[in-house]
Coordinates of C-alpha atoms and ligand atoms in Angstrom, one line a residue:
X1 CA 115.9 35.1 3.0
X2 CA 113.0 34.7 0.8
X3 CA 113.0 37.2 -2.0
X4 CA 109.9 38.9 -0.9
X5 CA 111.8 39.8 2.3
X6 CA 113.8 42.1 0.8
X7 CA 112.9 45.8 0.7
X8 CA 113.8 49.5 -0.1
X9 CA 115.8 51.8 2.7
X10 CA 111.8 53.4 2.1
X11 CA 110.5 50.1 3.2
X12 CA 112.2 49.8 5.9
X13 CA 111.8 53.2 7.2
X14 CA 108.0 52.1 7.0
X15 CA 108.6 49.2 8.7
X16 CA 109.7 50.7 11.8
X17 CA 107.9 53.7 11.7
X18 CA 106.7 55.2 14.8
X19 CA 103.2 56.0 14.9
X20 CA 104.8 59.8 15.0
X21 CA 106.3 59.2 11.5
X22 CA 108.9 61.4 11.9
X23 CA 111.5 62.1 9.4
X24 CA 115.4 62.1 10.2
X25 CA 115.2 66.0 10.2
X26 CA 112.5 65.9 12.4
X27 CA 114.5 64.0 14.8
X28 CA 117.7 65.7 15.0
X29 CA 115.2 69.1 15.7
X30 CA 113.6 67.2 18.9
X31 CA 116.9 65.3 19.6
X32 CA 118.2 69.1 19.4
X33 CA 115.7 70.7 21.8
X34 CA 115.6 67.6 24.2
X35 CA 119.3 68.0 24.8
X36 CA 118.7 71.7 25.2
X37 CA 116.2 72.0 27.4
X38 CA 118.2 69.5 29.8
X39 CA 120.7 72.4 30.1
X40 CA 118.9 75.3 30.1
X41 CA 115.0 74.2 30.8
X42 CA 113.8 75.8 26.8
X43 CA 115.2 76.3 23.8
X44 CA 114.7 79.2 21.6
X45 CA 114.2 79.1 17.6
X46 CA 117.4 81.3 17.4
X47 CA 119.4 79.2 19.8
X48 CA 118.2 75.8 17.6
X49 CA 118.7 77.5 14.4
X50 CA 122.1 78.0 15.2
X51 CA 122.6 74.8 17.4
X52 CA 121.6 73.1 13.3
X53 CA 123.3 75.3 11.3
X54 CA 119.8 75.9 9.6
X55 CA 117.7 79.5 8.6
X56 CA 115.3 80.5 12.3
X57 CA 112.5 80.0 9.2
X58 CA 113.7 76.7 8.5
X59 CA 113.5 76.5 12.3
X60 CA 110.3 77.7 12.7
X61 CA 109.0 75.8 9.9
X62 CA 109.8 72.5 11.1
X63 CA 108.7 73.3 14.8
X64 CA 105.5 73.9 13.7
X65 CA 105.5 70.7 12.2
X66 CA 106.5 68.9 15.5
X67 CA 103.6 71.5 17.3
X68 CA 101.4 69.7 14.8
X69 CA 102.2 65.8 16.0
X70 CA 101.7 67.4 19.9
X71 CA 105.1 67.0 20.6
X72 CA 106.1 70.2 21.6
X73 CA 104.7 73.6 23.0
X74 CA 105.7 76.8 20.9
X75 CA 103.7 79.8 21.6
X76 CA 105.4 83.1 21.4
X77 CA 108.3 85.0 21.7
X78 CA 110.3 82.1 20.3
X79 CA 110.6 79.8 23.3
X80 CA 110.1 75.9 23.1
X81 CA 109.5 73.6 25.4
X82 CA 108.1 70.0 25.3
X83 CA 105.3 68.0 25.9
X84 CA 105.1 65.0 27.5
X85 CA 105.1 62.9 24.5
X86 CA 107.8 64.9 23.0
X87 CA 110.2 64.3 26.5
X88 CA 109.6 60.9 26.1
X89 CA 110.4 60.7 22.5
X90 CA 113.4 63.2 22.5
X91 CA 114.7 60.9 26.1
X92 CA 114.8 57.9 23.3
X93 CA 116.1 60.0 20.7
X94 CA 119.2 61.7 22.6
X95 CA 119.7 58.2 24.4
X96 CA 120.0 56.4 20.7
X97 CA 122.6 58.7 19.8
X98 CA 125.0 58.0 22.8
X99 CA 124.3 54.0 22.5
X100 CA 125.4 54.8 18.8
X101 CA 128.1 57.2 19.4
X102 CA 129.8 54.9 22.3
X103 CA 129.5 51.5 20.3
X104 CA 131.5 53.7 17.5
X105 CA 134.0 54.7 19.9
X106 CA 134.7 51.3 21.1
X107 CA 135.0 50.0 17.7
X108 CA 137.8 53.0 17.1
X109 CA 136.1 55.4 15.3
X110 CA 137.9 58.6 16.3
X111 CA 137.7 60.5 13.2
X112 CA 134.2 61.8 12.1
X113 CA 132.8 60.0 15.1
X114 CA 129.6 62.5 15.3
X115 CA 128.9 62.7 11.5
X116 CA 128.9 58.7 11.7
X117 CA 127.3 58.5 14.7
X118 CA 124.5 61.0 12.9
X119 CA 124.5 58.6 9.9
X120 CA 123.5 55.5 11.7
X121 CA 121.4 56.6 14.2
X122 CA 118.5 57.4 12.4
X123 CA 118.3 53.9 10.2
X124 CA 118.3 51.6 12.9
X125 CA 114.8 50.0 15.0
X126 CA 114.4 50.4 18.1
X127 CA 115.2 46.4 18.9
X128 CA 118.6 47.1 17.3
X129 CA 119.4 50.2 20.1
X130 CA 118.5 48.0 23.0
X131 CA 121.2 45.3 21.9
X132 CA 123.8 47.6 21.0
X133 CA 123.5 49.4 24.2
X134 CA 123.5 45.7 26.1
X135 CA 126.8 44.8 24.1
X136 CA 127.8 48.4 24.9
X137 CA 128.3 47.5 28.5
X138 CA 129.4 44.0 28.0
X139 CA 132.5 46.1 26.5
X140 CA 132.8 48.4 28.9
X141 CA 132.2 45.8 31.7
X142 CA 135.5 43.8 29.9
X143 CA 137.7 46.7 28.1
X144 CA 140.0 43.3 27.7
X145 CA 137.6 42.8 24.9
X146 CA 138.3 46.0 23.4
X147 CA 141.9 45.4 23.7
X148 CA 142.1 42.4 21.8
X149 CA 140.3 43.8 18.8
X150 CA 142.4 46.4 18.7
X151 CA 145.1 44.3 19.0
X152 CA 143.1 42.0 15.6
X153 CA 142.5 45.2 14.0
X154 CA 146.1 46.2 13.6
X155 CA 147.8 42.7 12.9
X156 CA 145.1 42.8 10.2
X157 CA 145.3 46.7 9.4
X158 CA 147.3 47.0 5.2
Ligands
CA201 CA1 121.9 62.8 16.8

C-alpha cells in the first residue's frame, strides 16, 4: 500500500459516502422506521423514540432532518412514513444489518451479537455487504464449514 493510500475512519466515511450523507444516527433512525413500517405500515415519533431509547425531541429532531434529504414523509400528528427513496434506502439499510448480524452468528458470536452487529454495520461499503452476504450463503449452503471452524476455534481456544 502506498502511503498516500492510507486514510482517517473520516476519510473513509467520505469515501463511501452516499450522495445522502447520512450519519450512523441517521441510519439506525431509517433502519428503525423501515423495520417498523414492515410490521405495522407507519411509525410514530413516540413508538421510534422508544424503539431508540432516545427523547420524542431527539426523535423529532432528527426526522426532520431525514424530511430534509426527502427521505421520508412526516406531517402531523406524529406519523411517519417513507418515501420512495427512503424504502429503498432503509431496504439496504435493514438488509446490511442481517448480512452483518448472520455472518457474526456463524463466526460464534453469541454474546453482544446486536451491539456488534450495530458496530460494524455502519463502517463497511457497500461492495463489502454484497460479499459477505455471498460468503453468507456459501456457509449456510455447507454448515460442514462452520463445523470445522468451530472445531479450529476450540483446539486453538487458551
Ligand atoms: Ca442496525
Amino acid at each position: 500500500m502506498k502511503r498516500n493510500e492510507f486514510r482517517t475512519v473520516r476519510g473513509y466515511e467520505l469515501l463511501n459516502q452516499n450522495k445522502k450523507q447520512l450519519t450512523s444516527a441517521m441510519e439506525d433512525y431509517l433502519e428503525m422506521i423501515y423495520r417498523n413500517i414492515g410490521q405495522e405500515g407507519y411509525m410514530r415519533i413516540n413508538t421510534l423514540s422508544e424503539l431508540l431509547n432516545v427523547k420524542p425531541s431527539s426523535a423529532t429532531r432528527m426526522v426532520q432532518k431525514l424530511k430534509e434529504l426527502g427521505l421520508i414523509r412526516y406531517e402531523k400528528y406524529g406519523i411517519i412514513f417513507l418515501s420512495e427513496e427512503g424504502k429503498e434506502y432503509g431496504k439496504f439499510l435493514l438488509e446490511r444489518h442481517n448480512v452483518v448480524e448472520r455472518f457474526l452468528k456463524s463466526l460464534g458470536i453469541k454474546e453482544n451479537l446486536l451491539t456488534e452487529t450495530e458496530l460494524v454495520e455502519h463502517n463497511i461499503s457497500k461492495n463489502t455487504v454484497e460479499r459477505i452476504n455471498k460468503l453468507n450463503r456459501i456457509l449456510e449452503a455447507h454448515p460442514e464449514i462452520i463445523s470445522e471452524f468451530e472445531n479450529f476455534n476450540s483446539s486453538t481456544d487458551g
